Structures are given as C-alpha cells and as structure tokens.
Amino acid sequence: MAQNSNIDEKKLLLELSQGSEPAFTNMYNQYKNNVYSTALRITKSKIQAEEAVQDIFLKIWQNRENLAEVTHFENYLYIISRNHLFNSIKKIARETSQITEFNQKETGIIDTDSNIKDEQYNTILNQIVEQLPPQQQKVYQMAKRDGLSHQKIGEDLGISTETVKKHMAQALKFIRLKISPYMNMFMSLLLFLKL
C-alpha cells in the first residue's frame, strides 16, 4: 500500500513539475493543513500562518520544475516551510530592531536634524495609521497615544481583551509592512547626518 502511495506521489510530482494546475491543487489540498499548523505553532499568529501557507505554496509552484527530482515530498515541504518561517521571523526581528534603533536618540546628531528626522518619521507613521480600518486605528491610538492597557481599551470600546489584542496585532503587522520601505531611506538619512 505504501508503495502505491509513493508511486502516486511521484506521478503527482512529475505532473506538477510539468505545470499541471490540478496536480498543484491536489498537492495544496493534501498538505496545506500540515503547513498551517506548523506555521501557527512557530508564529503564534493565525494571520501570519495563513500568509506563510500562501507564500510557501507559491514558492513550490515557482520552483515546480525541480519537483520531479524530489524523492520525499513531505521532507522537501518541511525544509521549505522551516526555512521560510525562520527567514520571516528574522525579517520581523530586523525590522523591529531598525525601528527601535531609529527611535533611539543618536549621539552626535544635532537636535534640529534629530527633530526633522522625528517629524518625517511621525508624518509617515501617521499617514500609515490613517490607512488602518477604523476599529484597528482606534485600538492602536488608544494604546500608543493614550497609553491605555488592552483591558481598558476593551472596556472603553465594549469589546473583549482578546479582540483588542487581535486588532493591535493586525495594526502592528500592517504598520511594519507599510513602514519597512521607508526604513532604508531613514537609515541613509541618519548616516548622511552623521558625516
């Protein structure tokens, strides 16, 4: 029986390597839940886990020509998933570190330059916050601007603390995604100001 499933998998991988969309759909439906549960365990975020599933299977589709050579698809999928998830975590850590670095006062930069940098950053941040859905925007501003706890925000808005946390996580993810293209510009500005 195991030999038949192995033959079926080889046939499916061969079809997939030749660009068969039905073979891809079959493979996706067969393995998406495994990838999702692994991603959820690592990221602790349903949204990030769902995105990871899409990204990982997109990567498999983009590299489909190599699949005919794969002998154990589950192992192959595990390695691709693990690498993707760890790279995502490293990227988030780098972005968070850059934002933290950016927010810290740099020694050797005169106050006016620092104020200009802060104003530019705050202007862009405010524009991004304005793009958030209304409820996420309220939650974000109450937490960041007003310094309220998740519990207090929930009481004020008449929603559960879990819902507040969900809105906050989605807001922060959106902000990180939108602000990351500007980070290189700000880091370049910092280096220029130091010269």
mmCIF file of N, CA and C in Angstrom, residues 58-148:
data_model
loop_
_atom_site.group_PDB
_atom_site.id
_atom_site.type_symbol
_atom_site.label_atom_id
_atom_site.label_comp_id
_atom_site.label_asym_id
_atom_site.label_seq_id
_atom_site.Cartn_x
_atom_site.Cartn_y
_atom_site.Cartn_z
ATOM 1 N N LEU A 58 3.323 29.132 -2.992
ATOM 2 C CA LEU A 58 3.718 29.947 -4.143
ATOM 3 C C LEU A 58 5.167 29.624 -4.525
ATOM 4 N N LYS A 59 6.010 29.493 -3.513
ATOM 5 C CA LYS A 59 7.427 29.156 -3.746
ATOM 6 C C LYS A 59 7.538 27.769 -4.409
ATOM 7 N N ILE A 60 6.713 26.831 -3.958
ATOM 8 C CA ILE A 60 6.727 25.489 -4.554
ATOM 9 C C ILE A 60 6.303 25.570 -6.022
ATOM 10 N N TRP A 61 5.265 26.351 -6.294
ATOM 11 C CA TRP A 61 4.794 26.497 -7.678
ATOM 12 C C TRP A 61 5.876 27.148 -8.552
ATOM 13 N N GLN A 62 6.525 28.176 -8.018
ATOM 14 C CA GLN A 62 7.554 28.877 -8.780
ATOM 15 C C GLN A 62 8.759 27.983 -9.083
ATOM 16 N N ASN A 63 9.023 27.011 -8.209
ATOM 17 C CA ASN A 63 10.165 26.095 -8.397
ATOM 18 C C ASN A 63 9.703 24.700 -8.810
ATOM 19 N N ARG A 64 8.556 24.613 -9.449
ATOM 20 C CA ARG A 64 7.941 23.309 -9.754
ATOM 21 C C ARG A 64 8.793 22.428 -10.672
ATOM 22 N N GLU A 65 9.631 23.064 -11.519
ATOM 23 C CA GLU A 65 10.445 22.272 -12.456
ATOM 24 C C GLU A 65 11.348 21.283 -11.717
ATOM 25 N N ASN A 66 11.740 21.615 -10.483
ATOM 26 C CA ASN A 66 12.655 20.758 -9.716
ATOM 27 C C ASN A 66 11.947 19.613 -8.988
ATOM 28 N N LEU A 67 10.621 19.611 -8.984
ATOM 29 C CA LEU A 67 9.887 18.646 -8.165
ATOM 30 C C LEU A 67 9.995 17.202 -8.660
ATOM 31 N N ALA A 68 10.277 17.006 -9.929
ATOM 32 C CA ALA A 68 10.387 15.640 -10.447
ATOM 33 C C ALA A 68 11.550 14.900 -9.790
ATOM 34 N N GLU A 69 12.542 15.659 -9.304
ATOM 35 C CA GLU A 69 13.720 15.052 -8.673
ATOM 36 C C GLU A 69 13.525 14.779 -7.178
ATOM 37 N N VAL A 70 12.433 15.278 -6.599
ATOM 38 C CA VAL A 70 12.188 15.130 -5.160
ATOM 39 C C VAL A 70 11.724 13.706 -4.873
ATOM 40 N N THR A 71 12.385 13.058 -3.896
ATOM 41 C CA THR A 71 12.014 11.676 -3.579
ATOM 42 C C THR A 71 11.008 11.598 -2.430
ATOM 43 N N HIS A 72 11.112 12.522 -1.453
ATOM 44 C CA HIS A 72 10.175 12.542 -0.317
ATOM 45 C C HIS A 72 9.612 13.950 -0.190
ATOM 46 N N PHE A 73 8.412 14.125 -0.732
ATOM 47 C CA PHE A 73 7.843 15.478 -0.777
ATOM 48 C C PHE A 73 7.622 16.049 0.623
ATOM 49 N N GLU A 74 7.193 15.210 1.579
ATOM 50 C CA GLU A 74 6.953 15.718 2.939
ATOM 51 C C GLU A 74 8.227 16.315 3.530
ATOM 52 N N ASN A 75 9.359 15.663 3.349
ATOM 53 C CA ASN A 75 10.631 16.199 3.842
ATOM 54 C C ASN A 75 10.979 17.508 3.131
ATOM 55 N N TYR A 76 10.784 17.515 1.813
ATOM 56 C CA TYR A 76 11.043 18.708 0.998
ATOM 57 C C TYR A 76 10.175 19.876 1.487
ATOM 58 N N LEU A 77 8.888 19.591 1.699
ATOM 59 C CA LEU A 77 7.947 20.609 2.157
ATOM 60 C C LEU A 77 8.324 21.114 3.550
ATOM 61 N N TYR A 78 8.742 20.204 4.407
ATOM 62 C CA TYR A 78 9.147 20.585 5.769
ATOM 63 C C TYR A 78 10.337 21.559 5.725
ATOM 64 N N ILE A 79 11.333 21.239 4.889
ATOM 65 C CA ILE A 79 12.532 22.090 4.804
ATOM 66 C C ILE A 79 12.177 23.467 4.241
ATOM 67 N N ILE A 80 11.361 23.490 3.177
ATOM 68 C CA ILE A 80 10.946 24.781 2.585
ATOM 69 C C ILE A 80 10.176 25.598 3.631
ATOM 70 N N SER A 81 9.254 24.940 4.338
ATOM 71 C CA SER A 81 8.429 25.630 5.339
ATOM 72 C C SER A 81 9.301 26.167 6.465
ATOM 73 N N ARG A 82 10.190 25.322 6.978
ATOM 74 C CA ARG A 82 11.058 25.741 8.079
ATOM 75 C C ARG A 82 11.908 26.936 7.683
ATOM 76 N N ASN A 83 12.528 26.866 6.511
ATOM 77 C CA ASN A 83 13.376 27.969 6.050
ATOM 78 C C ASN A 83 12.578 29.254 5.868
ATOM 79 N N HIS A 84 11.394 29.125 5.267
ATOM 80 C CA HIS A 84 10.553 30.308 5.054
ATOM 81 C C HIS A 84 10.161 30.949 6.387
ATOM 82 N N LEU A 85 9.742 30.127 7.331
ATOM 83 C CA LEU A 85 9.293 30.643 8.630
ATOM 84 C C LEU A 85 10.440 31.295 9.398
ATOM 85 N N PHE A 86 11.604 30.663 9.397
ATOM 86 C CA PHE A 86 12.735 31.255 10.114
ATOM 87 C C PHE A 86 13.191 32.553 9.446
ATOM 88 N N ASN A 87 13.157 32.597 8.109
ATOM 89 C CA ASN A 87 13.504 33.838 7.409
ATOM 90 C C ASN A 87 12.500 34.943 7.728
ATOM 91 N N SER A 88 11.225 34.585 7.830
ATOM 92 C CA SER A 88 10.193 35.571 8.175
ATOM 93 C C SER A 88 10.427 36.120 9.580
ATOM 94 N N ILE A 89 10.747 35.230 10.515
ATOM 95 C CA ILE A 89 10.987 35.657 11.897
ATOM 96 C C ILE A 89 12.208 36.574 11.953
ATOM 97 N N LYS A 90 13.277 36.203 11.215
ATOM 98 C CA LYS A 90 14.485 37.042 11.195
ATOM 99 C C LYS A 90 14.177 38.413 10.601
ATOM 100 N N LYS A 91 13.346 38.436 9.549
ATOM 101 C CA LYS A 91 12.996 39.702 8.896
ATOM 102 C C LYS A 91 12.226 40.599 9.866
ATOM 103 N N ILE A 92 11.262 40.035 10.576
ATOM 104 C CA ILE A 92 10.484 40.815 11.550
ATOM 105 C C ILE A 92 11.398 41.341 12.647
ATOM 106 N N ALA A 93 12.320 40.492 13.102
ATOM 107 C CA ALA A 93 13.264 40.917 14.148
ATOM 108 C C ALA A 93 14.138 42.060 13.657
ATOM 109 N N ARG A 94 14.612 41.963 12.386
ATOM 110 C CA ARG A 94 15.431 43.044 11.813
ATOM 111 C C ARG A 94 14.643 44.335 11.727
ATOM 112 N N GLU A 95 13.387 44.248 11.239
ATOM 113 C CA GLU A 95 12.565 45.454 11.096
ATOM 114 C C GLU A 95 12.289 46.089 12.452
ATOM 115 N N THR A 96 11.987 45.245 13.440
ATOM 116 C CA THR A 96 11.732 45.752 14.784
ATOM 117 C C THR A 96 12.976 46.420 15.338
ATOM 118 N N SER A 97 14.128 45.793 15.096
ATOM 119 C CA SER A 97 15.393 46.350 15.558
ATOM 120 C C SER A 97 15.671 47.686 14.883
ATOM 121 N N GLN A 98 15.381 47.784 13.573
ATOM 122 C CA GLN A 98 15.596 49.038 12.853
ATOM 123 C C GLN A 98 14.695 50.144 13.391
ATOM 124 N N ILE A 99 13.437 49.805 13.672
ATOM 125 C CA ILE A 99 12.512 50.811 14.207
ATOM 126 C C ILE A 99 12.988 51.262 15.576
ATOM 127 N N THR A 100 13.420 50.319 16.410
ATOM 128 C CA THR A 100 13.926 50.659 17.745
ATOM 129 C C THR A 100 15.163 51.543 17.626
ATOM 130 N N GLU A 101 16.084 51.133 16.737
ATOM 131 C CA GLU A 101 17.301 51.912 16.517
ATOM 132 C C GLU A 101 16.954 53.320 16.059
ATOM 133 N N PHE A 102 16.017 53.380 15.146
ATOM 134 C CA PHE A 102 15.624 54.667 14.589
ATOM 135 C C PHE A 102 15.036 55.577 15.665
ATOM 136 N N ASN A 103 14.277 55.000 16.581
ATOM 137 C CA ASN A 103 13.621 55.794 17.623
ATOM 138 C C ASN A 103 14.590 56.251 18.711
ATOM 139 N N GLN A 104 15.710 55.557 18.840
ATOM 140 C CA GLN A 104 16.674 55.955 19.875
ATOM 141 C C GLN A 104 17.390 57.218 19.439
ATOM 142 N N LYS A 105 17.695 58.054 20.408
ATOM 143 C CA LYS A 105 18.426 59.284 20.097
ATOM 144 C C LYS A 105 19.850 58.928 19.716
ATOM 145 N N GLU A 106 20.256 59.427 18.575
ATOM 146 C CA GLU A 106 21.608 59.175 18.105
ATOM 147 C C GLU A 106 22.538 60.250 18.674
ATOM 148 N N THR A 107 23.627 59.811 19.271
ATOM 149 C CA THR A 107 24.599 60.783 19.769
ATOM 150 C C THR A 107 25.379 61.340 18.603
ATOM 151 N N GLY A 108 25.722 62.590 18.669
ATOM 152 C CA GLY A 108 26.494 63.222 17.604
ATOM 153 C C GLY A 108 25.635 63.894 16.552
ATOM 154 N N ILE A 109 24.315 63.735 16.631
ATOM 155 C CA ILE A 109 23.433 64.412 15.673
ATOM 156 C C ILE A 109 22.834 65.613 16.389
ATOM 157 N N ILE A 110 22.924 66.766 15.743
ATOM 158 C CA ILE A 110 22.393 67.958 16.402
ATOM 159 C C ILE A 110 20.871 67.861 16.496
ATOM 160 N N ASP A 111 20.315 68.511 17.507
ATOM 161 C CA ASP A 111 18.891 68.384 17.814
ATOM 162 C C ASP A 111 17.979 68.730 16.639
ATOM 163 N N THR A 112 18.324 69.749 15.868
ATOM 164 C CA THR A 112 17.444 70.118 14.755
ATOM 165 C C THR A 112 17.351 68.996 13.734
ATOM 166 N N ASP A 113 18.478 68.355 13.430
ATOM 167 C CA ASP A 113 18.463 67.233 12.495
ATOM 168 C C ASP A 113 17.620 66.093 13.059
ATOM 169 N N SER A 114 17.784 65.852 14.340
ATOM 170 C CA SER A 114 17.024 64.797 15.007
ATOM 171 C C SER A 114 15.530 65.116 14.978
ATOM 172 N N ASN A 115 15.197 66.371 15.205
ATOM 173 C CA ASN A 115 13.785 66.781 15.188
ATOM 174 C C ASN A 115 13.181 66.614 13.797
ATOM 175 N N ILE A 116 13.952 66.973 12.763
ATOM 176 C CA ILE A 116 13.476 66.808 11.383
ATOM 177 C C ILE A 116 13.211 65.338 11.103
ATOM 178 N N LYS A 117 14.158 64.482 11.496
ATOM 179 C CA LYS A 117 14.028 63.040 11.292
ATOM 180 C C LYS A 117 12.779 62.516 12.014
ATOM 181 N N ASP A 118 12.586 62.929 13.270
ATOM 182 C CA ASP A 118 11.426 62.504 14.042
ATOM 183 C C ASP A 118 10.125 62.968 13.402
ATOM 184 N N GLU A 119 10.116 64.205 12.921
ATOM 185 C CA GLU A 119 8.905 64.740 12.282
ATOM 186 C C GLU A 119 8.567 63.951 11.025
ATOM 187 N N GLN A 120 9.580 63.665 10.207
ATOM 188 C CA GLN A 120 9.352 62.905 8.978
ATOM 189 C C GLN A 120 8.826 61.507 9.301
ATOM 190 N N TYR A 121 9.449 60.875 10.264
ATOM 191 C CA TYR A 121 9.028 59.534 10.667
ATOM 192 C C TYR A 121 7.585 59.570 11.179
ATOM 193 N N ASN A 122 7.278 60.533 12.053
ATOM 194 C CA ASN A 122 5.925 60.636 12.613
ATOM 195 C C ASN A 122 4.888 60.954 11.552
ATOM 196 N N THR A 123 5.246 61.784 10.575
ATOM 197 C CA THR A 123 4.320 62.100 9.483
ATOM 198 C C THR A 123 3.977 60.832 8.703
ATOM 199 N N ILE A 124 5.005 60.065 8.346
ATOM 200 C CA ILE A 124 4.776 58.822 7.597
ATOM 201 C C ILE A 124 3.989 57.826 8.447
ATOM 202 N N LEU A 125 4.361 57.705 9.717
ATOM 203 C CA LEU A 125 3.652 56.788 10.614
ATOM 204 C C LEU A 125 2.176 57.168 10.721
ATOM 205 N N ASN A 126 1.897 58.465 10.884
ATOM 206 C CA ASN A 126 0.502 58.923 10.995
ATOM 207 C C ASN A 126 -0.277 58.633 9.716
ATOM 208 N N GLN A 127 0.372 58.810 8.555
ATOM 209 C CA GLN A 127 -0.297 58.507 7.285
ATOM 210 C C GLN A 127 -0.625 57.014 7.184
ATOM 211 N N ILE A 128 0.270 56.190 7.673
ATOM 212 C CA ILE A 128 0.033 54.742 7.645
ATOM 213 C C ILE A 128 -1.097 54.372 8.611
ATOM 214 N N VAL A 129 -1.071 54.962 9.804
ATOM 215 C CA VAL A 129 -2.119 54.685 10.807
ATOM 216 C C VAL A 129 -3.489 55.073 10.260
ATOM 217 N N GLU A 130 -3.556 56.155 9.500
ATOM 218 C CA GLU A 130 -4.828 56.598 8.923
ATOM 219 C C GLU A 130 -5.380 55.606 7.905
ATOM 220 N N GLN A 131 -4.528 54.732 7.369
ATOM 221 C CA GLN A 131 -4.969 53.721 6.398
ATOM 222 C C GLN A 131 -5.579 52.489 7.077
ATOM 223 N N LEU A 132 -5.399 52.394 8.404
ATOM 224 C CA LEU A 132 -5.936 51.236 9.135
ATOM 225 C C LEU A 132 -7.466 51.275 9.131
ATOM 226 N N PRO A 133 -8.108 50.097 9.204
ATOM 227 C CA PRO A 133 -9.559 50.080 9.394
ATOM 228 C C PRO A 133 -9.911 50.832 10.691
ATOM 229 N N PRO A 134 -11.102 51.468 10.766
ATOM 230 C CA PRO A 134 -11.449 52.327 11.902
ATOM 231 C C PRO A 134 -11.223 51.707 13.286
ATOM 232 N N GLN A 135 -11.637 50.448 13.476
ATOM 233 C CA GLN A 135 -11.506 49.826 14.800
ATOM 234 C C GLN A 135 -10.026 49.602 15.161
ATOM 235 N N GLN A 136 -9.235 49.135 14.197
ATOM 236 C CA GLN A 136 -7.798 48.941 14.450
ATOM 237 C C GLN A 136 -7.133 50.279 14.754
ATOM 238 N N GLN A 137 -7.546 51.315 14.021
ATOM 239 C CA GLN A 137 -6.982 52.643 14.227
ATOM 240 C C GLN A 137 -7.265 53.136 15.655
ATOM 241 N N LYS A 138 -8.512 52.958 16.097
ATOM 242 C CA LYS A 138 -8.885 53.367 17.465
ATOM 243 C C LYS A 138 -8.044 52.634 18.500
ATOM 244 N N VAL A 139 -7.964 51.304 18.333
ATOM 245 C CA VAL A 139 -7.220 50.476 19.290
ATOM 246 C C VAL A 139 -5.749 50.900 19.324
ATOM 247 N N TYR A 140 -5.157 51.073 18.150
ATOM 248 C CA TYR A 140 -3.742 51.460 18.070
ATOM 249 C C TYR A 140 -3.501 52.804 18.756
ATOM 250 N N GLN A 141 -4.343 53.794 18.449
ATOM 251 C CA GLN A 141 -4.156 55.126 19.026
ATOM 252 C C GLN A 141 -4.389 55.143 20.533
ATOM 253 N N MET A 142 -5.377 54.385 20.986
ATOM 254 C CA MET A 142 -5.637 54.326 22.435
ATOM 255 C C MET A 142 -4.462 53.682 23.166
ATOM 256 N N ALA A 143 -3.831 52.695 22.520
ATOM 257 C CA ALA A 143 -2.697 52.011 23.154
ATOM 258 C C ALA A 143 -1.434 52.855 23.073
ATOM 259 N N LYS A 144 -1.126 53.356 21.878
ATOM 260 C CA LYS A 144 0.145 54.052 21.669
ATOM 261 C C LYS A 144 0.101 55.525 22.095
ATOM 262 N N ARG A 145 -0.954 56.233 21.717
ATOM 263 C CA ARG A 145 -1.021 57.660 22.025
ATOM 264 C C ARG A 145 -1.462 57.896 23.469
ATOM 265 N N ASP A 146 -2.509 57.150 23.890
ATOM 266 C CA ASP A 146 -3.083 57.371 25.220
ATOM 267 C C ASP A 146 -2.468 56.469 26.288
ATOM 268 N N GLY A 147 -1.719 55.449 25.866
ATOM 269 C CA GLY A 147 -1.048 54.564 26.816
ATOM 270 C C GLY A 147 -1.988 53.666 27.609
ATOM 271 N N LEU A 148 -3.146 53.348 27.040
ATOM 272 C CA LEU A 148 -4.129 52.517 27.750
ATOM 273 C C LEU A 148 -3.794 51.031 27.613
#
